[in-house]
Structures are given as C-alpha cells and as structure tokens.
Amino acid sequence: MEASRVPNGGAYTSVGTYPFEEMVSLMTTTVKLTDMKMPELMESFGTFCFGQWVSYAPARVANKDLFDVLERVDDFHEQEVRKLYPDAELPSFKVESRSDTRLVLAYHSCKPLADLACGVIKGASVHLASPVSVQHSPQSMPGGSYVRFEIERVG
C-alpha cells in the first residue's frame, strides 16, 4: 500500500467508493513487486471478487448452473451492488448466444477490466464445479467497443 502512494495510506472499507485511479495504482505496484503480469493479476482479482460476491448473496449461486449464474450477473449488480454503491459505474454482460455447451457474452464496461471479468467467470466455474474454457476478444461496433467472452463446457 505504501509503495502505491494512495491517499489515506491505503485504508479502505467495504462500504466506501474510491477513484479508479487508486485501483490502477495498487495493481501497477503489485505487478512490479510480484513480477506478475497485469492480465494474470486482474484475472486473480476477478476470481477473488466472485468469492466475495458469493458471500454477499449465496442464494444467487447455490445449486445453480454456471451459465444461468453468468446470464444473471447484471441482476446481481443491480440488486446487490447498486444498493451498496448507488453511484458505481457497473459493467454489463449481455448474452449473444447460448446452447447446452456454449455461452457467448458481450461484456461492456467504461473501464478496461476484461481480464478481471474473465477471472469472475473462472471463479464462478470453480465455485460451481463446472469446468469451462474461456476465450475473450475485443470487438468493435458503431458507437463503441466491447469484449466477447466465449465460454465452453469442458469434460
């Protein structure tokens, strides 16, 4: 925390909101101190975040199918996250296609956090004991860009 030189010495609470730049500073410092690559660190943090979300709303994932949980991430954001952080700039996941073995999601965010989102998906996969492969790629469209996640069941 000290090496990042964030305000307040890095004292954070779970009910506070903080500038995105502080997260970037903390992540950048962690990359330098650990020799991890930023995508790997962001993915690990996303996996951690999924575990935290489960602790807030365990019924949302208990005995649920992975694809059903991933399709409803936006519902979780609106019902659980928004009540704690009303001003949060939340990402969105929109289903592009779904079959029994494959789910394609469009991830829209005003922040470059696709690797964190990938970690959330992988964290859900581990938590629900539903192995998947996850690929993501940037996409362009009129009016902006997004990241496409292609999730396939394995085994």
PDB file of C-alpha atoms in Angstrom:
ATOM      1  CA  MET A   1       0.000   0.000   0.000  1.00  0.00           C
ATOM      2  CA  GLU A   2       2.777   2.406   0.892  1.00  0.00           C
ATOM      3  CA  ALA A   3       4.602   1.836  -2.390  1.00  0.00           C
ATOM      4  CA  SER A   4       1.440   2.762  -4.309  1.00  0.00           C
ATOM      5  CA  ARG A   5       1.238   6.126  -2.562  1.00  0.00           C
ATOM      6  CA  VAL A   6      -2.532   6.080  -2.494  1.00  0.00           C
ATOM      7  CA  PRO A   7      -4.406   8.548  -0.271  1.00  0.00           C
ATOM      8  CA  ASN A   8      -5.102   7.674   3.361  1.00  0.00           C
ATOM      9  CA  GLY A   9      -2.241   5.191   3.405  1.00  0.00           C
ATOM     10  CA  GLY A  10      -4.408   2.663   1.604  1.00  0.00           C
ATOM     11  CA  ALA A  11      -7.090   2.409   4.290  1.00  0.00           C
ATOM     12  CA  TYR A  12     -10.221   1.081   2.577  1.00  0.00           C
ATOM     13  CA  THR A  13     -13.610  -0.085   3.809  1.00  0.00           C
ATOM     14  CA  SER A  14     -16.086  -2.385   2.098  1.00  0.00           C
ATOM     15  CA  VAL A  15     -18.749   0.324   2.028  1.00  0.00           C
ATOM     16  CA  GLY A  16     -16.612   3.103   0.557  1.00  0.00           C
ATOM     17  CA  THR A  17     -16.199   4.088  -3.064  1.00  0.00           C
ATOM     18  CA  TYR A  18     -12.814   5.023  -4.425  1.00  0.00           C
ATOM     19  CA  PRO A  19     -11.364   6.506  -7.605  1.00  0.00           C
ATOM     20  CA  PHE A  20     -10.499   4.006 -10.325  1.00  0.00           C
ATOM     21  CA  GLU A  21      -7.013   5.515 -10.467  1.00  0.00           C
ATOM     22  CA  GLU A  22      -6.311   4.154  -6.975  1.00  0.00           C
ATOM     23  CA  MET A  23      -7.082   0.628  -8.136  1.00  0.00           C
ATOM     24  CA  VAL A  24      -4.785   1.128 -11.123  1.00  0.00           C
ATOM     25  CA  SER A  25      -2.022   2.382  -8.825  1.00  0.00           C
ATOM     26  CA  LEU A  26      -2.409  -0.572  -6.458  1.00  0.00           C
ATOM     27  CA  MET A  27      -2.447  -3.075  -9.313  1.00  0.00           C
ATOM     28  CA  THR A  28       0.554  -1.485 -11.037  1.00  0.00           C
ATOM     29  CA  THR A  29       2.552  -1.559  -7.816  1.00  0.00           C
ATOM     30  CA  THR A  30       1.576  -5.188  -7.201  1.00  0.00           C
ATOM     31  CA  VAL A  31       2.746  -6.121 -10.708  1.00  0.00           C
ATOM     32  CA  LYS A  32       6.120  -4.501 -10.024  1.00  0.00           C
ATOM     33  CA  LEU A  33       6.527  -6.166  -6.624  1.00  0.00           C
ATOM     34  CA  THR A  34       5.447  -9.658  -7.675  1.00  0.00           C
ATOM     35  CA  ASP A  35       6.639  -9.924 -11.280  1.00  0.00           C
ATOM     36  CA  MET A  36       3.102 -10.982 -12.214  1.00  0.00           C
ATOM     37  CA  LYS A  37       1.750  -9.727 -15.497  1.00  0.00           C
ATOM     38  CA  MET A  38      -1.202  -7.335 -15.304  1.00  0.00           C
ATOM     39  CA  PRO A  39      -3.678  -9.689 -17.073  1.00  0.00           C
ATOM     40  CA  GLU A  40      -2.794 -12.501 -14.638  1.00  0.00           C
ATOM     41  CA  LEU A  41      -3.191 -10.212 -11.619  1.00  0.00           C
ATOM     42  CA  MET A  42      -6.506  -8.833 -12.870  1.00  0.00           C
ATOM     43  CA  GLU A  43      -7.817 -12.344 -13.505  1.00  0.00           C
ATOM     44  CA  SER A  44      -6.791 -13.438 -10.000  1.00  0.00           C
ATOM     45  CA  PHE A  45      -8.541 -10.415  -8.541  1.00  0.00           C
ATOM     46  CA  GLY A  46     -11.678 -11.240 -10.533  1.00  0.00           C
ATOM     47  CA  THR A  47     -11.667 -14.769  -9.120  1.00  0.00           C
ATOM     48  CA  PHE A  48     -11.369 -13.285  -5.626  1.00  0.00           C
ATOM     49  CA  CYS A  49     -14.229 -10.879  -6.379  1.00  0.00           C
ATOM     50  CA  PHE A  50     -16.553 -13.731  -7.329  1.00  0.00           C
ATOM     51  CA  GLY A  51     -15.880 -15.350  -3.955  1.00  0.00           C
ATOM     52  CA  GLN A  52     -16.758 -12.085  -2.240  1.00  0.00           C
ATOM     53  CA  TRP A  53     -19.983 -11.765  -4.214  1.00  0.00           C
ATOM     54  CA  VAL A  54     -20.982 -15.277  -3.167  1.00  0.00           C
ATOM     55  CA  SER A  55     -20.561 -14.266   0.470  1.00  0.00           C
ATOM     56  CA  TYR A  56     -22.958 -11.318  -0.075  1.00  0.00           C
ATOM     57  CA  ALA A  57     -25.646 -13.346  -1.816  1.00  0.00           C
ATOM     58  CA  PRO A  58     -25.057 -17.114  -1.524  1.00  0.00           C
ATOM     59  CA  ALA A  59     -28.592 -17.988  -2.661  1.00  0.00           C
ATOM     60  CA  ARG A  60     -27.859 -16.461  -6.080  1.00  0.00           C
ATOM     61  CA  VAL A  61     -25.413 -19.260  -6.879  1.00  0.00           C
ATOM     62  CA  ALA A  62     -26.381 -22.178  -4.628  1.00  0.00           C
ATOM     63  CA  ASN A  63     -27.374 -25.218  -6.701  1.00  0.00           C
ATOM     64  CA  LYS A  64     -27.368 -23.132  -9.875  1.00  0.00           C
ATOM     65  CA  ASP A  65     -25.992 -23.880 -13.323  1.00  0.00           C
ATOM     66  CA  LEU A  66     -22.917 -21.849 -14.279  1.00  0.00           C
ATOM     67  CA  PHE A  67     -24.473 -20.463 -17.450  1.00  0.00           C
ATOM     68  CA  ASP A  68     -27.594 -19.392 -15.531  1.00  0.00           C
ATOM     69  CA  VAL A  69     -25.414 -17.572 -12.979  1.00  0.00           C
ATOM     70  CA  LEU A  70     -23.378 -15.827 -15.681  1.00  0.00           C
ATOM     71  CA  GLU A  71     -26.528 -14.777 -17.550  1.00  0.00           C
ATOM     72  CA  ARG A  72     -27.728 -13.061 -14.377  1.00  0.00           C
ATOM     73  CA  VAL A  73     -24.604 -11.129 -13.387  1.00  0.00           C
ATOM     74  CA  ASP A  74     -26.351  -7.881 -14.341  1.00  0.00           C
ATOM     75  CA  ASP A  75     -29.240  -8.748 -11.999  1.00  0.00           C
ATOM     76  CA  PHE A  76     -26.725  -9.246  -9.191  1.00  0.00           C
ATOM     77  CA  HIS A  77     -25.130  -5.889  -9.980  1.00  0.00           C
ATOM     78  CA  GLU A  78     -28.447  -4.083  -9.938  1.00  0.00           C
ATOM     79  CA  GLN A  79     -29.923  -5.772  -6.871  1.00  0.00           C
ATOM     80  CA  GLU A  80     -26.889  -6.295  -4.636  1.00  0.00           C
ATOM     81  CA  VAL A  81     -24.087  -3.993  -5.761  1.00  0.00           C
ATOM     82  CA  ARG A  82     -26.202  -0.948  -6.645  1.00  0.00           C
ATOM     83  CA  LYS A  83     -27.777  -0.817  -3.169  1.00  0.00           C
ATOM     84  CA  LEU A  84     -24.303  -0.608  -1.581  1.00  0.00           C
ATOM     85  CA  TYR A  85     -22.752   1.614  -4.245  1.00  0.00           C
ATOM     86  CA  PRO A  86     -25.501   3.669  -5.909  1.00  0.00           C
ATOM     87  CA  ASP A  87     -23.061   5.726  -7.995  1.00  0.00           C
ATOM     88  CA  ALA A  88     -20.974   2.796  -9.244  1.00  0.00           C
ATOM     89  CA  GLU A  89     -20.205   2.582 -12.955  1.00  0.00           C
ATOM     90  CA  LEU A  90     -21.136  -1.057 -13.407  1.00  0.00           C
ATOM     91  CA  PRO A  91     -20.223  -3.206 -16.382  1.00  0.00           C
ATOM     92  CA  SER A  92     -22.818  -5.272 -18.195  1.00  0.00           C
ATOM     93  CA  PHE A  93     -22.936  -8.785 -19.609  1.00  0.00           C
ATOM     94  CA  LYS A  94     -25.351  -9.427 -22.462  1.00  0.00           C
ATOM     95  CA  VAL A  95     -25.999 -12.898 -23.846  1.00  0.00           C
ATOM     96  CA  GLU A  96     -25.170 -13.144 -27.545  1.00  0.00           C
ATOM     97  CA  SER A  97     -25.906 -16.867 -27.786  1.00  0.00           C
ATOM     98  CA  ARG A  98     -26.351 -19.926 -25.617  1.00  0.00           C
ATOM     99  CA  SER A  99     -26.519 -23.677 -26.074  1.00  0.00           C
ATOM    100  CA  ASP A 100     -26.125 -26.538 -23.601  1.00  0.00           C
ATOM    101  CA  THR A 101     -22.345 -26.451 -24.046  1.00  0.00           C
ATOM    102  CA  ARG A 102     -21.519 -22.884 -25.064  1.00  0.00           C
ATOM    103  CA  LEU A 103     -22.310 -19.388 -23.813  1.00  0.00           C
ATOM    104  CA  VAL A 104     -21.245 -16.217 -25.598  1.00  0.00           C
ATOM    105  CA  LEU A 105     -21.390 -12.994 -23.592  1.00  0.00           C
ATOM    106  CA  ALA A 106     -20.795  -9.400 -24.653  1.00  0.00           C
ATOM    107  CA  TYR A 107     -19.005  -7.533 -21.860  1.00  0.00           C
ATOM    108  CA  HIS A 108     -19.475  -3.762 -21.899  1.00  0.00           C
ATOM    109  CA  SER A 109     -17.553  -1.548 -19.489  1.00  0.00           C
ATOM    110  CA  CYS A 110     -16.274   2.001 -19.405  1.00  0.00           C
ATOM    111  CA  LYS A 111     -13.127   0.615 -17.742  1.00  0.00           C
ATOM    112  CA  PRO A 112     -10.508  -1.738 -19.259  1.00  0.00           C
ATOM    113  CA  LEU A 113     -11.276  -4.661 -16.949  1.00  0.00           C
ATOM    114  CA  ALA A 114     -11.896  -7.589 -19.305  1.00  0.00           C
ATOM    115  CA  ASP A 115      -9.232  -9.679 -17.560  1.00  0.00           C
ATOM    116  CA  LEU A 116     -10.959  -9.081 -14.224  1.00  0.00           C
ATOM    117  CA  ALA A 117     -14.264 -10.155 -15.805  1.00  0.00           C
ATOM    118  CA  CYS A 118     -12.531 -13.289 -17.102  1.00  0.00           C
ATOM    119  CA  GLY A 119     -11.452 -14.034 -13.528  1.00  0.00           C
ATOM    120  CA  VAL A 120     -15.039 -13.635 -12.333  1.00  0.00           C
ATOM    121  CA  ILE A 121     -16.161 -16.174 -14.948  1.00  0.00           C
ATOM    122  CA  LYS A 122     -13.399 -18.591 -13.977  1.00  0.00           C
ATOM    123  CA  GLY A 123     -14.122 -18.073 -10.269  1.00  0.00           C
ATOM    124  CA  ALA A 124     -17.763 -18.955 -10.879  1.00  0.00           C
ATOM    125  CA  SER A 125     -16.668 -22.034 -12.816  1.00  0.00           C
ATOM    126  CA  VAL A 126     -14.512 -23.260  -9.930  1.00  0.00           C
ATOM    127  CA  HIS A 127     -17.100 -22.414  -7.267  1.00  0.00           C
ATOM    128  CA  LEU A 128     -19.847 -24.261  -9.137  1.00  0.00           C
ATOM    129  CA  ALA A 129     -17.575 -27.189 -10.098  1.00  0.00           C
ATOM    130  CA  SER A 130     -18.400 -26.613 -13.755  1.00  0.00           C
ATOM    131  CA  PRO A 131     -15.168 -26.713 -15.789  1.00  0.00           C
ATOM    132  CA  VAL A 132     -15.064 -24.424 -18.812  1.00  0.00           C
ATOM    133  CA  SER A 133     -12.637 -22.947 -21.271  1.00  0.00           C
ATOM    134  CA  VAL A 134     -12.848 -19.177 -21.620  1.00  0.00           C
ATOM    135  CA  GLN A 135     -11.692 -17.116 -24.578  1.00  0.00           C
ATOM    136  CA  HIS A 136     -12.132 -13.394 -24.905  1.00  0.00           C
ATOM    137  CA  SER A 137     -11.549 -10.974 -27.735  1.00  0.00           C
ATOM    138  CA  PRO A 138     -12.131  -7.267 -28.296  1.00  0.00           C
ATOM    139  CA  GLN A 139     -14.932  -6.368 -30.705  1.00  0.00           C
ATOM    140  CA  SER A 140     -15.820  -3.121 -32.453  1.00  0.00           C
ATOM    141  CA  MET A 141     -19.250  -1.842 -33.289  1.00  0.00           C
ATOM    142  CA  PRO A 142     -20.756   1.509 -34.197  1.00  0.00           C
ATOM    143  CA  GLY A 143     -20.721   3.689 -31.114  1.00  0.00           C
ATOM    144  CA  GLY A 144     -18.114   1.786 -29.149  1.00  0.00           C
ATOM    145  CA  SER A 145     -16.376  -1.429 -28.415  1.00  0.00           C
ATOM    146  CA  TYR A 146     -16.851  -4.394 -26.141  1.00  0.00           C
ATOM    147  CA  VAL A 147     -15.248  -7.717 -25.271  1.00  0.00           C
ATOM    148  CA  ARG A 148     -16.768 -11.010 -26.385  1.00  0.00           C
ATOM    149  CA  PHE A 149     -16.413 -13.942 -23.989  1.00  0.00           C
ATOM    150  CA  GLU A 150     -16.798 -17.422 -25.446  1.00  0.00           C
ATOM    151  CA  ILE A 151     -17.328 -19.946 -22.661  1.00  0.00           C
ATOM    152  CA  GLU A 152     -17.429 -23.669 -23.428  1.00  0.00           C
ATOM    153  CA  ARG A 153     -18.099 -26.521 -21.057  1.00  0.00           C
ATOM    154  CA  VAL A 154     -15.180 -28.942 -20.741  1.00  0.00           C
ATOM    155  CA  GLY A 155     -15.473 -32.636 -19.961  1.00  0.00           C
TER     156      GLY A 155
END
